[in-house]
Short mmCIF file of C-alpha atoms in Angstrom, two decimals:
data_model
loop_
_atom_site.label_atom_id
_atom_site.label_comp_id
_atom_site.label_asym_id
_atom_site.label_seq_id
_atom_site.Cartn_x
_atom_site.Cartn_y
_atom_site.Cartn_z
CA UNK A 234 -17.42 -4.09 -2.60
CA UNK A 235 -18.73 -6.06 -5.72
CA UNK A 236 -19.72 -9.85 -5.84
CA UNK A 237 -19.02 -11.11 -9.59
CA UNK A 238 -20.22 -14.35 -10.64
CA UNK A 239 -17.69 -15.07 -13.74
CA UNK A 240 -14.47 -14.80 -14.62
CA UNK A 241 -12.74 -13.77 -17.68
CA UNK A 242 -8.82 -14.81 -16.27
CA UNK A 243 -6.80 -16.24 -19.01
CA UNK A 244 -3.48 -14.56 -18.42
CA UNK A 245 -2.23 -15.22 -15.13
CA UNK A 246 0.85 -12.78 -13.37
CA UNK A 247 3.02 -14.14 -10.60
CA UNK A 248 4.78 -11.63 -8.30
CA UNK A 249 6.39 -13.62 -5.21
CA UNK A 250 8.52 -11.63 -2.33
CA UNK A 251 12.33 -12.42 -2.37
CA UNK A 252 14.65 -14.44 -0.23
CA UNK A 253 12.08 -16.31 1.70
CA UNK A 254 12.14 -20.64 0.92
CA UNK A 255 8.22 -20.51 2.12
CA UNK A 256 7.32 -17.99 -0.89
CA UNK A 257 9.72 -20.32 -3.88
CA UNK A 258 8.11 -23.02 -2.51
CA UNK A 259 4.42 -21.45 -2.53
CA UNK A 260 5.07 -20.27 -6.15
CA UNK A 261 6.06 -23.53 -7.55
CA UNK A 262 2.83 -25.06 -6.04
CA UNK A 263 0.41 -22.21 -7.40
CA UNK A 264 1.78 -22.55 -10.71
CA UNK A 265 1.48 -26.60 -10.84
CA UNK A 266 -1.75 -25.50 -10.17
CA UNK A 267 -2.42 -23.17 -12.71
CA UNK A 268 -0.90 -24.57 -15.43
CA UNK A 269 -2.85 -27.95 -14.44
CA UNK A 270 -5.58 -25.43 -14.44
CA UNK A 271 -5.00 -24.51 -18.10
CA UNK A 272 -3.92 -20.75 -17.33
CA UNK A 273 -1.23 -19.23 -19.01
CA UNK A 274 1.50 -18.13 -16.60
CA UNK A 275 3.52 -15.14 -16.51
CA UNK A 276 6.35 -14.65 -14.09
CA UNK A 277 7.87 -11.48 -12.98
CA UNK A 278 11.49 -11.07 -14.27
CA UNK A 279 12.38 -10.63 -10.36
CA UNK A 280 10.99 -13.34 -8.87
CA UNK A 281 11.61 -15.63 -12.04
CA UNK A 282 15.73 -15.68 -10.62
CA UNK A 283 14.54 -18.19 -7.34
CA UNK A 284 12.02 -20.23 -9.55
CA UNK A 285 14.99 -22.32 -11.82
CA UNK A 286 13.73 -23.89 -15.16
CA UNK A 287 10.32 -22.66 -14.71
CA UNK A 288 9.51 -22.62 -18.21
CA UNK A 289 6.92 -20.14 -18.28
CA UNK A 290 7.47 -16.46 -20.04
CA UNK A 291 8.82 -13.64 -17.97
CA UNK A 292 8.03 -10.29 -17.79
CA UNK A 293 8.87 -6.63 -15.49
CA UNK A 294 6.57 -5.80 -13.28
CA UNK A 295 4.69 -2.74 -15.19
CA UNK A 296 4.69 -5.42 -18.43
CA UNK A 297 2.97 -7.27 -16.26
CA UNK A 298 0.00 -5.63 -15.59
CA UNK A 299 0.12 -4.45 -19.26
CA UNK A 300 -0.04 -8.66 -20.42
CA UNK A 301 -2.13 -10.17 -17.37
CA UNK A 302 -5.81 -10.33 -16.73
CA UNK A 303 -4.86 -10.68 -12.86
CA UNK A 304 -1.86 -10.76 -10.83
CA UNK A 305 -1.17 -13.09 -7.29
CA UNK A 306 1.21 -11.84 -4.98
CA UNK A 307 2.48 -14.30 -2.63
CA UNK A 308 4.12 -12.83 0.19
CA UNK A 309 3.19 -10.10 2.73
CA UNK A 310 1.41 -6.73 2.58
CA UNK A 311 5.15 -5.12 1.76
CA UNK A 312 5.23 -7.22 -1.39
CA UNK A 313 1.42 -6.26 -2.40
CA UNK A 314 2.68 -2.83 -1.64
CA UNK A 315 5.26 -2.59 -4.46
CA UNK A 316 3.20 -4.61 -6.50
CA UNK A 317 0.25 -2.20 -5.83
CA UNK A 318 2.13 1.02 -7.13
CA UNK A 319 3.16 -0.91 -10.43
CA UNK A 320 0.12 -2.12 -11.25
CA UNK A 321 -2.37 0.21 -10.71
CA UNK A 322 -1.46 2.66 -14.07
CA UNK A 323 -2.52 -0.63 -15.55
CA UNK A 324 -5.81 -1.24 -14.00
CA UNK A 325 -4.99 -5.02 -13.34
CA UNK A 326 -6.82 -6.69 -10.56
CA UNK A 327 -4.36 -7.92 -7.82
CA UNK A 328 -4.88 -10.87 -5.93
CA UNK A 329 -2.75 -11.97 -2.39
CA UNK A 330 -1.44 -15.03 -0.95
CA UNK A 331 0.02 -14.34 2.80
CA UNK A 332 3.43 -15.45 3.11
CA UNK A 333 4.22 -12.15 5.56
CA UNK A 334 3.05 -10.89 8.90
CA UNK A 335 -0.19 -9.76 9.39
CA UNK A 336 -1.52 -10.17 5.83
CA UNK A 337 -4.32 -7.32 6.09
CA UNK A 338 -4.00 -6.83 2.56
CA UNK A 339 -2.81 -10.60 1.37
CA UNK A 340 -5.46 -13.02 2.67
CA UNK A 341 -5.23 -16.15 1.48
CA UNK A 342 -3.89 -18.37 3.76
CA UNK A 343 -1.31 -20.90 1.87
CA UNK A 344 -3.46 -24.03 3.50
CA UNK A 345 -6.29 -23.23 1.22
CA UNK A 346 -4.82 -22.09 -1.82
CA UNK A 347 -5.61 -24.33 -4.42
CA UNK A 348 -9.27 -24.26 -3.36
CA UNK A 349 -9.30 -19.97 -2.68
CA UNK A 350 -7.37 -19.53 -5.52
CA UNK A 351 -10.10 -21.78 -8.05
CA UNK A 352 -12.93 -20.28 -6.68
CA UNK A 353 -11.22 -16.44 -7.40
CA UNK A 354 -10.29 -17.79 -10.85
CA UNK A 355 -14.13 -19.02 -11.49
CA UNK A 356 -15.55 -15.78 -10.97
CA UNK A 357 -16.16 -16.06 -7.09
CA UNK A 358 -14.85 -13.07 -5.61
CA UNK A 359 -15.10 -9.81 -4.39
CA UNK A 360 -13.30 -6.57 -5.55
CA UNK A 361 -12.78 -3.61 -4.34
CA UNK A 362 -11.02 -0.47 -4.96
CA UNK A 363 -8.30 1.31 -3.05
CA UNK A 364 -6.72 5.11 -3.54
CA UNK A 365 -3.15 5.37 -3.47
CA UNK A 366 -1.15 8.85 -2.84
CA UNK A 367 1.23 10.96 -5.15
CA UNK A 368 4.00 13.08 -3.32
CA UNK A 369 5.93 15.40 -5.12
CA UNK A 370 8.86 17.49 -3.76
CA UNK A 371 9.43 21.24 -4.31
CA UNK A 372 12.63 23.44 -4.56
CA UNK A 373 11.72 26.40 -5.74
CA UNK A 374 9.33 25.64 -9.11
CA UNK A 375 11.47 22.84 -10.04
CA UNK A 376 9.92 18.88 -8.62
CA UNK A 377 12.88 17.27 -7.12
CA UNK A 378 11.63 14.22 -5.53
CA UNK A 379 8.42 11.96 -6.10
CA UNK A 380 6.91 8.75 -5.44
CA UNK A 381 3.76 6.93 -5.07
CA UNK A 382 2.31 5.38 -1.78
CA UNK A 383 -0.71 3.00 -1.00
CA UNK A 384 -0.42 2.90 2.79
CA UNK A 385 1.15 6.25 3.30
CA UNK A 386 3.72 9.48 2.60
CA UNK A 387 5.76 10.18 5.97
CA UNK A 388 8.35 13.23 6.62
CA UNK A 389 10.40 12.14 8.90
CA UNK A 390 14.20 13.47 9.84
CA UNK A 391 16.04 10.17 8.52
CA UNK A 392 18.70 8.90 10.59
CA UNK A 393 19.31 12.38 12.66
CA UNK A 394 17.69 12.84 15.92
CA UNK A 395 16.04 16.15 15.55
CA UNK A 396 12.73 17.47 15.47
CA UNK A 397 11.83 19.32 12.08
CA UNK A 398 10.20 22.34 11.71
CA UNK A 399 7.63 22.72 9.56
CA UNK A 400 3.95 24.23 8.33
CA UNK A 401 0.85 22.54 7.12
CA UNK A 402 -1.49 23.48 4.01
CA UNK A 403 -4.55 21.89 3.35
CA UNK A 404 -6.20 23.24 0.33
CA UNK A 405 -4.40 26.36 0.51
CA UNK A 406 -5.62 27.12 4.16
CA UNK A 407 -2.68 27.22 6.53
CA UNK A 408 -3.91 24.37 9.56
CA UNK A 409 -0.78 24.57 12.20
CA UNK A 410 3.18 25.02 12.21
CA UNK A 411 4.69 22.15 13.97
CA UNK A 412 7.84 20.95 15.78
CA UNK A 413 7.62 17.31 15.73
CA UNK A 414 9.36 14.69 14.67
CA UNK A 415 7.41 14.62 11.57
CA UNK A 416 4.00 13.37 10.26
CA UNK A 417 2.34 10.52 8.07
CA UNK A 418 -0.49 11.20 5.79
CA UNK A 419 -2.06 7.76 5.78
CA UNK A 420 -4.78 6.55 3.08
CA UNK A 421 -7.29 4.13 4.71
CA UNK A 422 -5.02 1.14 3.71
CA UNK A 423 -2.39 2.80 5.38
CA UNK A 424 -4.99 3.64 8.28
CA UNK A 425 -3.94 -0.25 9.96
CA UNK A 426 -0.07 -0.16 9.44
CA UNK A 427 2.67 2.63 10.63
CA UNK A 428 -0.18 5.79 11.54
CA UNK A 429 -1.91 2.80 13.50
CA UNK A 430 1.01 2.50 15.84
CA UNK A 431 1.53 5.98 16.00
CA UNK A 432 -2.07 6.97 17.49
CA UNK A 433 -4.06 7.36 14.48
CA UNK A 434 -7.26 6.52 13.74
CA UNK A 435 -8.56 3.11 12.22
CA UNK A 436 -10.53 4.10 8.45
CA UNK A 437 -12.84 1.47 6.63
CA UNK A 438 -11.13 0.74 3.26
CA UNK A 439 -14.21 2.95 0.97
CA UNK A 440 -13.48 5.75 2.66
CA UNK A 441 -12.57 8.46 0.76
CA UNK A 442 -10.01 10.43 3.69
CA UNK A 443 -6.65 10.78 4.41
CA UNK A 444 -5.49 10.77 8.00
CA UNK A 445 -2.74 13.03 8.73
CA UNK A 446 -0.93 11.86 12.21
CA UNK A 447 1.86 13.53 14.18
CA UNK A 448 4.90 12.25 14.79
CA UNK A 449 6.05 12.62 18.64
CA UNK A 450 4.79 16.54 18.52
CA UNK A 451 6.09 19.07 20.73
CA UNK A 452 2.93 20.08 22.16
CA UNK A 453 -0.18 18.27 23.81
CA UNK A 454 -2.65 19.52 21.59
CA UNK A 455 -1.45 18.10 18.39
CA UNK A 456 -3.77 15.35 17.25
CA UNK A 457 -4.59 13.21 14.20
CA UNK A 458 -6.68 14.96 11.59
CA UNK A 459 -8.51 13.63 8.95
CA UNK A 460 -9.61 14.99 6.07
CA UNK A 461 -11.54 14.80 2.30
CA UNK A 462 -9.15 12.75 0.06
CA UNK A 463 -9.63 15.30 -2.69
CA UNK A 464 -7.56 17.66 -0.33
CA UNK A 465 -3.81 19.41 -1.53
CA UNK A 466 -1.68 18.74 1.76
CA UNK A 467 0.99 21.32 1.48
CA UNK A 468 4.11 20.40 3.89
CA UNK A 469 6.28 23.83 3.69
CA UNK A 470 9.89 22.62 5.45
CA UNK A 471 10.90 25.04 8.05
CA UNK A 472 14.21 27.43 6.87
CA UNK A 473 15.77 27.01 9.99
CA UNK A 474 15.76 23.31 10.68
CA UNK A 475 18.93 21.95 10.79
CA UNK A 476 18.74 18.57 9.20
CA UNK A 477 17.44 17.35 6.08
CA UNK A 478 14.13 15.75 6.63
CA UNK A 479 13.37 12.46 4.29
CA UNK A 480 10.11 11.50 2.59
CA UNK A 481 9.25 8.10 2.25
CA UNK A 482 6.52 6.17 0.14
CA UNK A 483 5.37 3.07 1.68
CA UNK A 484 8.74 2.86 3.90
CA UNK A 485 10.95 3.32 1.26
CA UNK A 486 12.80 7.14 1.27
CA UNK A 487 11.94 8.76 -2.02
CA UNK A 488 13.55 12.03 -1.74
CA UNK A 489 15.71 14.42 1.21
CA UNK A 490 14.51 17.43 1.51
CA UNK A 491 16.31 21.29 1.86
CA UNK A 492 15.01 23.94 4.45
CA UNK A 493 12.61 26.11 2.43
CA UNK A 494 11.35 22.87 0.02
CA UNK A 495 7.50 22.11 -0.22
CA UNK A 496 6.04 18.52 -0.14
CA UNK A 497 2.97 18.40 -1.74
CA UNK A 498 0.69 15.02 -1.52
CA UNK A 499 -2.42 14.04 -4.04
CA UNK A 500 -4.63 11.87 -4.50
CA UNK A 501 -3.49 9.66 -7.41
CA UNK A 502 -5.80 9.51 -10.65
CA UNK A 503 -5.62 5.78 -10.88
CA UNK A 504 -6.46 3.12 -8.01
CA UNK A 505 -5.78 -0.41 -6.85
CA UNK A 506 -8.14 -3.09 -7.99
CA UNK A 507 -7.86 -5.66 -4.96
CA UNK A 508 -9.96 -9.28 -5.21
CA UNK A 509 -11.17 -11.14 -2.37
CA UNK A 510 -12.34 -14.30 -1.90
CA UNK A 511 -16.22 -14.19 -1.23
CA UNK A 512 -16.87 -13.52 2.53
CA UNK A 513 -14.15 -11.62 2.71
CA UNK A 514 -14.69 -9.28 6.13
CA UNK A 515 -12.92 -6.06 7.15
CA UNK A 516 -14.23 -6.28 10.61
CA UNK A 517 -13.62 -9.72 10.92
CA UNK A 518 -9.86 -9.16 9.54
CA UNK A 519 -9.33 -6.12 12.37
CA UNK A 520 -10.59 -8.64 14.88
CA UNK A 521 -8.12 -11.41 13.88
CA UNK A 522 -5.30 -9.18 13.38
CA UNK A 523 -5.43 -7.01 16.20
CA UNK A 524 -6.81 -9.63 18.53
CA UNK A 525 -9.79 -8.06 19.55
CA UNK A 526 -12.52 -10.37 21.23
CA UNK A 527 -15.23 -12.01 19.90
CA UNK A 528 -18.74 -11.58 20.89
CA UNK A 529 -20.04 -12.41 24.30
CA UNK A 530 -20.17 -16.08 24.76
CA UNK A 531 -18.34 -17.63 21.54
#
């Protein structure tokens, strides 16, 4: 994680999370700001339909990254999520305001905006990097199913309650066949959100691993793995399962699967460029989060 002293932000992209009165009203008072400021505003096409008579220029969300120097999210980690796997092709640092849940990933708190916000735009932040995944499905030679994940890629059997049968690859070397009721291969972003609850392990966000955790396994001995990010996870679907296991990106179903298909997950090529405000703490974040204790005696 990098401390930068100046700031180059002239072009400024709004992306704000849907049908919420807290997030129209958060965007209205970020851009008074910034056009106060003296930054010109861009607002994604999207969320430009709840901000009426805005009178700033629109734009989709891969424009976006293509026209902005950064781009605030306001809303929770799901809407940093979708922003995330837009505008990383682009390279454009992404910046969050927490209008969610938890907010590990947005982490400005709406109190402080205006003052978190200035300091970010006058070159006071931190930035980091973060890996997202690539999942492509297999029939036969021919892809039919893909998508892109920053927290993770999860077979799962969809709305039928089966287990699914299937075998795992990693980098060619067959690990286990497995009757479960699927797996998640998390990155370490992914690391705090749906492999957390299911038993997997908590990464720091440089790692470079993916954690692969099983889904309610039929067998004791099944535990998480995790591995070198630069790994090939092969996911060869079991012919005789009886139901058409899904694959979702980031909790969103990308593709249904056939008996006999292959899932096959990457490491993408391009990353995430997150900012911080300085001070920024990934221990400190886990502890207020997951409501760990402080030290001894505070």
């Amino acid at each position: 994680m990098t401390a930068f002293n100046n700031s180059a932000f002239k072009n400024i992209g709004l992306i704000g999370r849907l049908g919420s009165v807290r997030v129209v009203e958060t965007l209205k008072r970020l851009t008074r700001f910034l056009d106060s400021s003296g930054y010109h505003v861009i607002i994604e096409d999207r969320t430009a339909t709840v901000l009426l008579d805005h009178g700033h220029a629109e734009a989709s969300r891969r424009r976006l990254g293509e026209l902005c120097d950064l781009v605030i999210v306001v809303g929770g980690d799901g809407s940093l999520l979708g922003a995330a796997r837009s505008l990383c092709h682009s390279g454009t640092p992404v910046l969050g305001v927490n209008r969610g849940r938890l907010g590990f990933l947005t982490d400005i708190c709406p109190d402080e905006l205006e003052a978190r916000v200035g300091e970010v735009l006058a070159g006071q932040y931190e930035k980091e990097e973060r890996f997202l995944l690539d999942a492509e499905l297999y029939r036969g030679d021919e892809v039919v199913g893909r998508g892109d994940a920053l927290n993770e890629v999860v077979l799962h059997p969809g709305k039928a309650v089966r287990m699914i049968e299937f075998e795992l690859f990693i980098d060619g070397h067959f690990v286990y066949s497995q009757r479960s009721d699927g797996v998640i291969i998390a990155t370490p972003t992914g690391s705090t959100a749906y492999a957390l609850s299911g038993g997997g392990p908590i990464m720091h966000p440089r790692l470079e691993a993916i954690t692969l955790v099983p889904m309610f396994p039929h067998t004791l001995s099944s535990r998480p793995i995790v591995i070198d990010a630069a790994s090939e996870i092969r996911i060869h679907i079991g012919e005789t399962n009886q139901t058409y296991p899904h694959i979702s990106c980031d909790g969103q179903t990308r593709a249904v699967s056939k008996p006999d298909d292959v899932l096959v997950v990457k490491r993408k090529p391009q990353r995430i460029q997150l900012l911080h405000p300085l001070g920024h703490n990934f221990y400190e974040v886990l502890r207020s989060k997951l409501g760990w204790s402080n030290r001894l005696g505070d």
